[in-house]
mmCIF file of C-alpha atoms in Angstrom:
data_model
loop_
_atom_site.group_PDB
_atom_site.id
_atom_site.type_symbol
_atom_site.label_atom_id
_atom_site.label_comp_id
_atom_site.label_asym_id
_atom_site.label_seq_id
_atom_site.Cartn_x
_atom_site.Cartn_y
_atom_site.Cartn_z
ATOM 1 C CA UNK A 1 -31.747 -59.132 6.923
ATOM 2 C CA UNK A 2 -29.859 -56.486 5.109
ATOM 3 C CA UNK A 3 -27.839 -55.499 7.835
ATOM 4 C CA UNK A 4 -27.270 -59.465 8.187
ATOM 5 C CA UNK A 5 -26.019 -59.613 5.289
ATOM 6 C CA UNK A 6 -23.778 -56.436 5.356
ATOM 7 C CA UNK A 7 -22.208 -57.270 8.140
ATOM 8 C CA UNK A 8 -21.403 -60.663 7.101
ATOM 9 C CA UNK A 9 -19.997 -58.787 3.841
ATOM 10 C CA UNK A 10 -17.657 -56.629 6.184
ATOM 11 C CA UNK A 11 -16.271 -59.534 8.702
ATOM 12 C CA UNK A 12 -14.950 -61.015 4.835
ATOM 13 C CA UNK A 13 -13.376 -57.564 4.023
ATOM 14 C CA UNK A 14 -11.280 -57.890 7.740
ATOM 15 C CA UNK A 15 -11.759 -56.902 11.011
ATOM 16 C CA UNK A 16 -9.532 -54.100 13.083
ATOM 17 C CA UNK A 17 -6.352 -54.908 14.899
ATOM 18 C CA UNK A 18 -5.822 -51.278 15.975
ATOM 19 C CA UNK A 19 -7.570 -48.196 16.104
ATOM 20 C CA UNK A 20 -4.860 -44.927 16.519
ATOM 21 C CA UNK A 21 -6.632 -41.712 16.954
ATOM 22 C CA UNK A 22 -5.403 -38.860 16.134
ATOM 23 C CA UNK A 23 -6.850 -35.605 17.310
ATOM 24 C CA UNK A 24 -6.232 -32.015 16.993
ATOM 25 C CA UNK A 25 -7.983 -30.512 19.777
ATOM 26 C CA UNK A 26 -9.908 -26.733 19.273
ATOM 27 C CA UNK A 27 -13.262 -25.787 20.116
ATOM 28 C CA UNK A 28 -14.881 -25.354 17.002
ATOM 29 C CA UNK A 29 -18.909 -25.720 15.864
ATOM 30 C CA UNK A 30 -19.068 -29.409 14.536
ATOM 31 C CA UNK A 31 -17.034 -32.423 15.612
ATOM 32 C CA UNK A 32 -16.528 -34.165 12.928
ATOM 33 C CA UNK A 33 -14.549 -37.941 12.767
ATOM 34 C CA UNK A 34 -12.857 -38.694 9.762
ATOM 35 C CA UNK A 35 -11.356 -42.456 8.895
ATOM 36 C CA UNK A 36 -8.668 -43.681 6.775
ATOM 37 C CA UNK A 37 -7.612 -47.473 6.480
ATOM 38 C CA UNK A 38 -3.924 -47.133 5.404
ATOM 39 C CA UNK A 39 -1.435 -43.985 5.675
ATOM 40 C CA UNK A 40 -0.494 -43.966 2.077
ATOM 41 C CA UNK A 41 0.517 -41.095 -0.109
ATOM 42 C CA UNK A 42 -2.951 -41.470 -1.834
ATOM 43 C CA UNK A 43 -5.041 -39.679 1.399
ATOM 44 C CA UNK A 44 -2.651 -39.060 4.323
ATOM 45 C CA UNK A 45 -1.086 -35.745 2.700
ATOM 46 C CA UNK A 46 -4.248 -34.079 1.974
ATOM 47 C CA UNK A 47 -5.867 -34.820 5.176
ATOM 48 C CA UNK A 48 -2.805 -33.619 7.272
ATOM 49 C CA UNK A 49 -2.669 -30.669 4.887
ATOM 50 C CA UNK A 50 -6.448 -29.440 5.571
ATOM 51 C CA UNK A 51 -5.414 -29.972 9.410
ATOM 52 C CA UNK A 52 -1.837 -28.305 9.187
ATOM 53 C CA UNK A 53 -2.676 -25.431 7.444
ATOM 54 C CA UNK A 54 -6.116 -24.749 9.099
ATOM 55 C CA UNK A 55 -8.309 -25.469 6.915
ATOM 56 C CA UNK A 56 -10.687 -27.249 8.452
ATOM 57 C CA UNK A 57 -10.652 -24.898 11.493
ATOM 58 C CA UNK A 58 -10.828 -22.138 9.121
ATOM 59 C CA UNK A 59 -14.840 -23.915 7.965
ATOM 60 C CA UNK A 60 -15.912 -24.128 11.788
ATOM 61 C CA UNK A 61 -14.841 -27.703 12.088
ATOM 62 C CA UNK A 62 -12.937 -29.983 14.775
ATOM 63 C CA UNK A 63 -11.919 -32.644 12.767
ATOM 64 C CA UNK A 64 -10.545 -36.030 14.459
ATOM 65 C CA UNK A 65 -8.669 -38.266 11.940
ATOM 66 C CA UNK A 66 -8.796 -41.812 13.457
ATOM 67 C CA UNK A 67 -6.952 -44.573 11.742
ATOM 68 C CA UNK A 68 -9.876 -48.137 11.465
ATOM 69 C CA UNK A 69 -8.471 -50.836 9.932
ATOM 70 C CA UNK A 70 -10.151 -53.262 7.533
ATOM 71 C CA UNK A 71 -14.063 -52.870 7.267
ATOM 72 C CA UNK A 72 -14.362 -50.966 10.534
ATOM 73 C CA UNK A 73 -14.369 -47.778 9.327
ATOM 74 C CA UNK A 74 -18.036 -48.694 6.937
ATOM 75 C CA UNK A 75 -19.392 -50.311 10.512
ATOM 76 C CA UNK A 76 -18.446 -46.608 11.812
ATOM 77 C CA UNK A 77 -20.458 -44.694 9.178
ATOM 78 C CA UNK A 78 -23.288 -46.634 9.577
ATOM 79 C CA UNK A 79 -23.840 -46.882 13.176
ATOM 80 C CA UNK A 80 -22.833 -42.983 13.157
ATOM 81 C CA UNK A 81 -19.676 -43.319 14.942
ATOM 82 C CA UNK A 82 -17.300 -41.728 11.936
ATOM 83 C CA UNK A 83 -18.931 -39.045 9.607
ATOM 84 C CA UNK A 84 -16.799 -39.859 7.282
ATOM 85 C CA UNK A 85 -14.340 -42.390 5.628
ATOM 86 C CA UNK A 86 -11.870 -42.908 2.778
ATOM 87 C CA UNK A 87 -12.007 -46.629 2.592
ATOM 88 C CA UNK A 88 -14.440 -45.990 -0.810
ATOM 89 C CA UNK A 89 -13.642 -49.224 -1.872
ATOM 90 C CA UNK A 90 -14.942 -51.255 0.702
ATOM 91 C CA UNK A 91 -17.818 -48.844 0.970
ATOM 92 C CA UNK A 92 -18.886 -49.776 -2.469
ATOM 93 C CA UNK A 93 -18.573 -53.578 -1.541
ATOM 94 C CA UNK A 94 -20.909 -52.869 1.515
ATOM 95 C CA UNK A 95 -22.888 -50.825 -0.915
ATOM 96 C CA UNK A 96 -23.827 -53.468 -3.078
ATOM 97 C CA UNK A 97 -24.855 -55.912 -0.071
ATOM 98 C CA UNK A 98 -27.294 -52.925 0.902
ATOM 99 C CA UNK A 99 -25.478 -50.441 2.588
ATOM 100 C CA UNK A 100 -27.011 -46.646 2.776
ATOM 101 C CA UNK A 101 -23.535 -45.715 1.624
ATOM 102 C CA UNK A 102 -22.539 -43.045 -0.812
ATOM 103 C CA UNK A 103 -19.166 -41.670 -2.640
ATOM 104 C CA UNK A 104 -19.824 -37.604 -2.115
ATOM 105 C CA UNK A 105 -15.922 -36.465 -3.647
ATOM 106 C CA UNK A 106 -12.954 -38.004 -5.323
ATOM 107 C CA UNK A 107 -9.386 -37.663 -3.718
ATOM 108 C CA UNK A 108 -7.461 -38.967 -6.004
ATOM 109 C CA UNK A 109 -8.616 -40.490 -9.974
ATOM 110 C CA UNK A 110 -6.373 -43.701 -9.875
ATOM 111 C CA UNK A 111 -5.481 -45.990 -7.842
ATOM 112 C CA UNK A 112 -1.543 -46.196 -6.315
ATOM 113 C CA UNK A 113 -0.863 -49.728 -6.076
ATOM 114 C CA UNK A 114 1.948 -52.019 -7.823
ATOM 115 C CA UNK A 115 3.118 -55.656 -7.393
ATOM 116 C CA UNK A 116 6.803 -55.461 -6.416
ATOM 117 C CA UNK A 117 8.938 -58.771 -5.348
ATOM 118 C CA UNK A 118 12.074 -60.105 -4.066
ATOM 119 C CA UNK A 119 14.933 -59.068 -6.808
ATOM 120 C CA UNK A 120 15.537 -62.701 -7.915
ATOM 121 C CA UNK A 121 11.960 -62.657 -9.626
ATOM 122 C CA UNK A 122 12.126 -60.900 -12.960
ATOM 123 C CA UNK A 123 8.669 -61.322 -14.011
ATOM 124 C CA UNK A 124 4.706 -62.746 -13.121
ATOM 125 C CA UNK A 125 5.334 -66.718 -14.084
ATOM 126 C CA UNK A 126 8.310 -67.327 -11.366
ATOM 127 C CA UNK A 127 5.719 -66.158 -8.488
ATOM 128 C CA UNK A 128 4.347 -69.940 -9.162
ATOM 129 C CA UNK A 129 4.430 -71.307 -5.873
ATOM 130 C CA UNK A 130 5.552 -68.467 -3.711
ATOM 131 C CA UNK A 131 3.343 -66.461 -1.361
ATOM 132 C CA UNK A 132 2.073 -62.567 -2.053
ATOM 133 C CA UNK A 133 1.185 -60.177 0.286
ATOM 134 C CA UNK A 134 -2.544 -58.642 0.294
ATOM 135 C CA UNK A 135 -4.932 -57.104 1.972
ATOM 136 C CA UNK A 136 -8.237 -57.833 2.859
ATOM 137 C CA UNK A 137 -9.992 -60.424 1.095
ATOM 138 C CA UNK A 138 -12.859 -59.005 -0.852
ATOM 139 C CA UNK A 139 -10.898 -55.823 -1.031
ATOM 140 C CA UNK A 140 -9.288 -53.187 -3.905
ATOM 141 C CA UNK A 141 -5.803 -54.599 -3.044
ATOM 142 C CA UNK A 142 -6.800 -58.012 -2.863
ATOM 143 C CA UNK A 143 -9.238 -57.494 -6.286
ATOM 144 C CA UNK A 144 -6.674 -55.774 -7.613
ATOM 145 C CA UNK A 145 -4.110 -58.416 -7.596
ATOM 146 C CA UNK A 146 -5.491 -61.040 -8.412
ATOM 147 C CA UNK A 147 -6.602 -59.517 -11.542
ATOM 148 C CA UNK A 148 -3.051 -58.889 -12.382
ATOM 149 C CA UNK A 149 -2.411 -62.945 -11.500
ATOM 150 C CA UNK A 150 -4.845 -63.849 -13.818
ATOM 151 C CA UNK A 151 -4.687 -61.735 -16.898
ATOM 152 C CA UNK A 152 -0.440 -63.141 -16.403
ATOM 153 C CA UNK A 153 -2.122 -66.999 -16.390
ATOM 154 C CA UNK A 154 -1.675 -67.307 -13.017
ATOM 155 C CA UNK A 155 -4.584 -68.793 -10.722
ATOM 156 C CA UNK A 156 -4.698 -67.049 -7.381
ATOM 157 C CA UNK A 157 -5.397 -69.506 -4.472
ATOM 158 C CA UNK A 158 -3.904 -72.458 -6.698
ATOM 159 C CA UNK A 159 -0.647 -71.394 -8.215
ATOM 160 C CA UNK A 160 0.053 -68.720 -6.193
ATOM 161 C CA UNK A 161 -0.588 -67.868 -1.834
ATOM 162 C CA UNK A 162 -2.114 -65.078 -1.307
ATOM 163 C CA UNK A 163 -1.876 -63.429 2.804
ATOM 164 C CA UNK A 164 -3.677 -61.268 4.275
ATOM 165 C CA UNK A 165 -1.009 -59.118 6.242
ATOM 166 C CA UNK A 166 -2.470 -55.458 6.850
ATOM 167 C CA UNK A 167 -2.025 -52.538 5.946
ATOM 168 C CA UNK A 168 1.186 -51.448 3.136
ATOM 169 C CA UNK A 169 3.821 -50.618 5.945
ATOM 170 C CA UNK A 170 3.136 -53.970 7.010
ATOM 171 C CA UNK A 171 3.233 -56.079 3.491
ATOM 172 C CA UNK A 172 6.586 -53.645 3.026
ATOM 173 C CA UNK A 173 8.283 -54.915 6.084
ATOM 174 C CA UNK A 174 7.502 -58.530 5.045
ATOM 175 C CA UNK A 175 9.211 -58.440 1.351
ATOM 176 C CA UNK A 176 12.185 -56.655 2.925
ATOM 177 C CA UNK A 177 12.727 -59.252 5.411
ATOM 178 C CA UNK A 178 12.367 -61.735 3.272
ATOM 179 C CA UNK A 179 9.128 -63.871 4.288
ATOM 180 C CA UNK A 180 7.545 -63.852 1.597
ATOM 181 C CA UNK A 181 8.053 -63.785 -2.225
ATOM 182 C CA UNK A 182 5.889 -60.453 -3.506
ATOM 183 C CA UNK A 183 3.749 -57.959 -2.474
ATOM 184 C CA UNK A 184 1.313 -55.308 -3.439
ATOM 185 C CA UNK A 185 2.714 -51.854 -2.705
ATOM 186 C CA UNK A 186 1.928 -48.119 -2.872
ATOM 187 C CA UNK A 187 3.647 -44.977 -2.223
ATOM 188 C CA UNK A 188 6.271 -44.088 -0.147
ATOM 189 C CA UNK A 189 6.747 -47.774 0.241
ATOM 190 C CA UNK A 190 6.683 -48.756 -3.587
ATOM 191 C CA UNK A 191 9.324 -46.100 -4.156
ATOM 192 C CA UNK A 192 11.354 -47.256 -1.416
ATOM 193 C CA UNK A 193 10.977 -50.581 -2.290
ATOM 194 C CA UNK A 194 12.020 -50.074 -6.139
ATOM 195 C CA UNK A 195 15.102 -47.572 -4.608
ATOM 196 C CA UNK A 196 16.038 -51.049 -2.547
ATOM 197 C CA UNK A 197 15.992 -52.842 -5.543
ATOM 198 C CA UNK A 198 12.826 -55.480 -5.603
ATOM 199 C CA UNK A 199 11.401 -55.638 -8.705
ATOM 200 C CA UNK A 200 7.928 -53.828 -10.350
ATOM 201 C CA UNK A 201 6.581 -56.852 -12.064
ATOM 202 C CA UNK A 202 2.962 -54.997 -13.048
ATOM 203 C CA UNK A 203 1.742 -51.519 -11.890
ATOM 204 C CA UNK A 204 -2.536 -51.425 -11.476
ATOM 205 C CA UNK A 205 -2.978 -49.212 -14.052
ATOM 206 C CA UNK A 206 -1.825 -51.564 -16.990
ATOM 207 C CA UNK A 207 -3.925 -54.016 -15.840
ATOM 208 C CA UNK A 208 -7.609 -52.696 -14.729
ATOM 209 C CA UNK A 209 -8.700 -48.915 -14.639
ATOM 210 C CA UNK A 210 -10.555 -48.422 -11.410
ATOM 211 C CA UNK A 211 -10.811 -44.750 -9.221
ATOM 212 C CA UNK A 212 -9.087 -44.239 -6.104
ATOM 213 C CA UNK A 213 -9.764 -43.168 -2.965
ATOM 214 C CA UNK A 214 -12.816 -41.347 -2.499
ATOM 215 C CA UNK A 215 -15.002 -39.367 0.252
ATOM 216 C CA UNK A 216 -17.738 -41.623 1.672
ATOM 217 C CA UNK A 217 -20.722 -40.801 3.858
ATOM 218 C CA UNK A 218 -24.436 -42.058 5.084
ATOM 219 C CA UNK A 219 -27.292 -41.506 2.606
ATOM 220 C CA UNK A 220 -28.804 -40.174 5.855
ATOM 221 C CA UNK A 221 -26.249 -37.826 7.238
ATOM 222 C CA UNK A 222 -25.705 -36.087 3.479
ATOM 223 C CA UNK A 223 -29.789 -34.876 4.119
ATOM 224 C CA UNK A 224 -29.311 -34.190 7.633
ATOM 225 C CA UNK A 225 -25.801 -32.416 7.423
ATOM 226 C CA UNK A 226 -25.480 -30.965 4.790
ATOM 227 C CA UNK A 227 -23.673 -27.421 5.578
ATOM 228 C CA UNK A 228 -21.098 -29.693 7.663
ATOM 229 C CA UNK A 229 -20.258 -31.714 4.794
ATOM 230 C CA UNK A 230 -20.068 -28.934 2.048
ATOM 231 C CA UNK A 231 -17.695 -27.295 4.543
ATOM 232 C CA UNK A 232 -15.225 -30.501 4.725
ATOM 233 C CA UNK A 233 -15.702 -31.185 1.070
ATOM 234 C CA UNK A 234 -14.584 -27.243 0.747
ATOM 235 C CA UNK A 235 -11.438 -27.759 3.261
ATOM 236 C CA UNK A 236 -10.420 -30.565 1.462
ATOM 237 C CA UNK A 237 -10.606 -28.865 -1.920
ATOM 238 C CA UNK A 238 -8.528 -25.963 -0.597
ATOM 239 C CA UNK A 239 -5.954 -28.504 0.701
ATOM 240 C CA UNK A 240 -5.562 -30.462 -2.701
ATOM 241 C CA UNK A 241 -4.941 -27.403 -4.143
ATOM 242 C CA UNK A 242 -2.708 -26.283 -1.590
ATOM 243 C CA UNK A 243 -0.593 -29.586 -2.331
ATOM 244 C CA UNK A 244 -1.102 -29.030 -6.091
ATOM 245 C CA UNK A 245 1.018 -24.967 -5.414
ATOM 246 C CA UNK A 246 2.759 -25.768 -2.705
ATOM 247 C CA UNK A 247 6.214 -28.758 -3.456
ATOM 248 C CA UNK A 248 8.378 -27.228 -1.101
ATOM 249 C CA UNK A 249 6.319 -27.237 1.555
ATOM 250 C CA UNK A 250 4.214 -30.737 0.845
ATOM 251 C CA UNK A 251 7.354 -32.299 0.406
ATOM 252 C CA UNK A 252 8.825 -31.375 3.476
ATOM 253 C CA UNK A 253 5.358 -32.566 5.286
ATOM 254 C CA UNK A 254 5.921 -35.753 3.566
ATOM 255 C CA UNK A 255 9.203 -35.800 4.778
ATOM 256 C CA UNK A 256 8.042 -35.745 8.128
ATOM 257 C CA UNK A 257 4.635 -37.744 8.515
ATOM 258 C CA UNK A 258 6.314 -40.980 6.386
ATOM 259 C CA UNK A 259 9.938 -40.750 7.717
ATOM 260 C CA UNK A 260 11.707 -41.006 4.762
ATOM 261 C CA UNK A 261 14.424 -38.987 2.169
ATOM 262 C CA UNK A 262 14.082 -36.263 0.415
ATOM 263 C CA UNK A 263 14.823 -38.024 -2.665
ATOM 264 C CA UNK A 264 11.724 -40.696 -2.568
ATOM 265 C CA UNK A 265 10.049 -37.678 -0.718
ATOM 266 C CA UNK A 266 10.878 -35.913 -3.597
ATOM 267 C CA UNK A 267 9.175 -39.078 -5.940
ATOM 268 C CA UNK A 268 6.119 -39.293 -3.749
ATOM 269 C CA UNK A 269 5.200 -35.913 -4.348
ATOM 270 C CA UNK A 270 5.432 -36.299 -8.016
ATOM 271 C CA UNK A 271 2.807 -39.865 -8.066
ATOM 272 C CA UNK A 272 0.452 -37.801 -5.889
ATOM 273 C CA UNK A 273 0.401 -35.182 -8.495
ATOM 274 C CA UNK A 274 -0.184 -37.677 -11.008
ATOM 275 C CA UNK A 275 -3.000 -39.372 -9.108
ATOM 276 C CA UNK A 276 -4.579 -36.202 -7.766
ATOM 277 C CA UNK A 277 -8.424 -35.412 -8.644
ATOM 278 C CA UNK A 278 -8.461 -31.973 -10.101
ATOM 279 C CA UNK A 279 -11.700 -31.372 -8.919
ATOM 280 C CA UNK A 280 -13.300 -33.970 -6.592
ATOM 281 C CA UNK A 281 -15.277 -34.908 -9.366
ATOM 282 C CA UNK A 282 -15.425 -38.794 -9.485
ATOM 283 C CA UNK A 283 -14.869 -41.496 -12.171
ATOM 284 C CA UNK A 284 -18.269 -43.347 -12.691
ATOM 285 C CA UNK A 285 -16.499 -45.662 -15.172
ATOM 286 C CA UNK A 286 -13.946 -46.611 -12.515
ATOM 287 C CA UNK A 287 -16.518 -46.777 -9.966
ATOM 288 C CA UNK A 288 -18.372 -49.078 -12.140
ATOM 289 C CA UNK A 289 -15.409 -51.485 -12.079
ATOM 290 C CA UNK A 290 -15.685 -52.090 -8.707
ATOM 291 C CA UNK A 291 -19.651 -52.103 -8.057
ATOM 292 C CA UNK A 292 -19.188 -55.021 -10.523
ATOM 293 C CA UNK A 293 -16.180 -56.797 -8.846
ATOM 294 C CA UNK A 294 -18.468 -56.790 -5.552
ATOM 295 C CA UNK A 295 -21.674 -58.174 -8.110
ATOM 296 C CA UNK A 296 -19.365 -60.878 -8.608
ATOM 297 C CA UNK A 297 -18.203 -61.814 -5.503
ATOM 298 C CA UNK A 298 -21.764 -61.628 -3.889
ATOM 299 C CA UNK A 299 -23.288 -63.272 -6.868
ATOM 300 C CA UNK A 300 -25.487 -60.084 -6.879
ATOM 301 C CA UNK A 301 -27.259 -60.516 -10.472
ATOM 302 C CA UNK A 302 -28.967 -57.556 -10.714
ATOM 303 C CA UNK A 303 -27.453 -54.694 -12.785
ATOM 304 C CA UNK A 304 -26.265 -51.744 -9.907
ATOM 305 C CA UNK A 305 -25.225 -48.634 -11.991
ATOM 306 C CA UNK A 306 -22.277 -46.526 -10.141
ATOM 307 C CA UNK A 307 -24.198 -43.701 -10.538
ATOM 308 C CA UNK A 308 -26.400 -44.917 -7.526
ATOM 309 C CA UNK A 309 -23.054 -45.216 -5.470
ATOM 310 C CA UNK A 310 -22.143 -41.382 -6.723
ATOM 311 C CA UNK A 311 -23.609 -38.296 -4.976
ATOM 312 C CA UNK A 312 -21.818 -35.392 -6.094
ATOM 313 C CA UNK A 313 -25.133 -32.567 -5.393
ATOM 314 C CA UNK A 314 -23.120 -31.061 -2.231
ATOM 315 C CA UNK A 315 -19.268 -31.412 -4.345
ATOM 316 C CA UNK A 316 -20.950 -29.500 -7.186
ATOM 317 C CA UNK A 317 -22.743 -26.873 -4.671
ATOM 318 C CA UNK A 318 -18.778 -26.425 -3.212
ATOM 319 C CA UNK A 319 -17.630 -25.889 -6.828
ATOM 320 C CA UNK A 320 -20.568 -23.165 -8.359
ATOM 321 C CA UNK A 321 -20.040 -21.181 -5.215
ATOM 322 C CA UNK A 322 -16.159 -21.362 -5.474
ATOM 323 C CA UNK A 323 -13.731 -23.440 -3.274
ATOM 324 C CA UNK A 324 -11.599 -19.707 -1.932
ATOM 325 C CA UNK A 325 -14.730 -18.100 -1.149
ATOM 326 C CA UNK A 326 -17.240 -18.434 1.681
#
C-alpha cells in the first residue's frame, strides 16, 4: 500500500524522457551510481570536480554519474538501481508518502532558481494570462513558483499557465524563442538569460527560504554501506573545497561542461560560491519547508519533523575524522 501510494506520488512529480549516462571507466573497489535531475551550476560542478580531479578514485570508488529525469532517479534508490541521488527535493516528497528515503549531506544551502520573462514584462501582474515555464508538478521548481505567483496575487492554474517543459536548458530555450511568456531559471541559464536582456521579476530567496540540493540515499543502504558512503560523502567534501580554492581552474571547467563565456562563466562561479554548503551540514529549517509543502499537497495531517528526513551520523563521522585525511 505504501509503495502504492509512493509510486503514485512519483508518476505526479514526472516521468523520464531520457536517461544519459555518463561513465568514467577504472577498476576500482565499489561501483557506485550517482543521479542528478538537471545539469545546473547548483550540483554539476562539484560532481565533475570529485571525478576530474580524482577524487573519488582516490576513496576506492568507480563512480557512474547518470542523468534520470523527473522522479526516476527516487524509483532508482529504492529499487537499488542508483546509490545515490541529488534530486533531495523530490526525495522528501516521496518521503512523506512513505519512502525509506534519507538526506545524508548538503551540497549547496539555498536554492538557485529565479523567475525571468520576455523583456516587455516589467513586473509579476502583466504575467496575467501568459504561460510560465516549470517543472514537474509537485516539484521545488514548480512549489517554488507558484509561491512567488501567489504571495504577487496571482492564482496559478487560473490567472496564470503553468507547463511542464523539463529540465532548465529546456524552459531556457523556450523564453528565448519566444513561446512562452516566463520561466523559472537557474544558473548558467539565469545569467545568460539576464545578459540577453529578459527580465528578473522575483529571485526564490525573497520569497520562501528552503535548502538546496542535497545527498540522498536508502535508510537501508546507509546501515549496510556505510564505509562506501562515508568515502563519497568525503570525495565530495574534498571537491567543494577544491571549488571553494580553486576559480581559475573551476571556472575554466565551467567553461567547458556548460558551453558558455568566460564572463557569465565568470558570474556562475561567483552564485555557486554564494550557494555553497560550507560543510555538508544541512538546513533542517529549510528542509522543514518542504516536508510541509509535500503535507500539503498529500493532505498528510500528521506533523513529520525534518529531522526524520536528516541523517547526518556518517557526514559528521567524515568531519571528526577530517575531510584531507584517511
Amino acid at each position: 500500500m505504501i509503495m502504492s501510494r509512493i509510486y503514485t506520488v512519483l508518476a505526479a512529480v514526472g516521468f523520464v524522457c531520457g536517461i544519459v549516462p555518463w561513465v568514467h571507466a577504472q577498476t576500482t573497489t565499489d561501483k557506485v551510481v550517482v543521479s542528478y535531475p538537471s545539469k545546473s551550476i547548483t550540483n554539476f560542478p562539484i560532481l565533475e570536480t570529485a571525478r576530474q580531479k580524482g577524487f573519488f578514485q582516490k576513496e576506492a570508488l568507480n563512480v557512474s554519474v547518470v542523468y534520470m529525469r523527473g522522479g526516476i532517479d527516487i524509483k532508482a534508490l529504492l529499487t537499488g538501481d542508483a546509490d545515490f541521488g541529488t534530486g533531495s527535493t523530490t526525495a522528501a516528497t516521496a518521503f512523506v508518502a512513505g519512502a525509506p528515503l534519507r538526506v545524508i549531506m548538503s551540497l549547496n544551502a539555498y536554492v538557485d532558481q529565479g523567475l525571468y520573462a520576455q523583456p516587455k514584462y516589467r513586473n509579476l501582474a502583466q504575467l496575467k494570462g501568459q504561460s510560465i515555464g516549470s517543472l514537474n508538478p509537485g516539484g521545488l521548481v514548480d512549489t517554488l513558483l507558484r509561491r512567488i505567483l501567489i504571495q504577487s496575487g496571482l492564482q496559478p492554474d487560473k490567472d496564470v499557465v503553468i507547463l511542464n517543459m523539463g529540465g532548465t536548458p529546456e524552459r531556457y530555450a523556450a523564453l528565448k524563442s519566444g513561446t512562452i511568456a516566463g520561466s523559472m531559471l537557474s544558473a548558467p541559464h539565469s545569467l545568460r538569460a539576464e545578459k540577453e536582456g529578459f527580465t528578473k521579476l522575483a529571485a526564490t530567496r525573497d520569497y520562501v527560504n528552503v535548502s538546496g540540493t542535497g545527498l540522498v540515499a536508502h535508510a537501508d543502504q546507509i546501515k549496510k554501506r556505510p564505509g562506501m558512503m562515508k568515502r563519497f560523502i568525503r570525495a565530495s567534501l574534498r571537491a567543494m573545497n577544491f571549488i571553494r580554492e580553486n576559480r581559475a581552474d573551476t571556472t575554466q571547467m565551467i567553461v567547458r561542461e556548460f558551453g558558455m563565456d568566460q564572463e557569465i562563466a565568470a558570474l556562475a562561479y561567483k552564485q555557486l560560491l554564494e550557494l555553497h554548503s560550507t560543510d555538508g551540514k544541512n538546513r533542517v529549517d529549510g528542509y522543514q519547508l518542504l516536508i510541509d509543502f509535500a503535507r500539503a499537497a498529500q493532505k498528510v495531517e500528521k506533523p513529520i519533523h525534518a529531522s526524520q528526513f536528516i541523517d547526518e551520523t556518517l557526514l559528521d563521522e567524515v568531519l571528526r575524522e577530517g575531510v584531507i585525511q584517511r
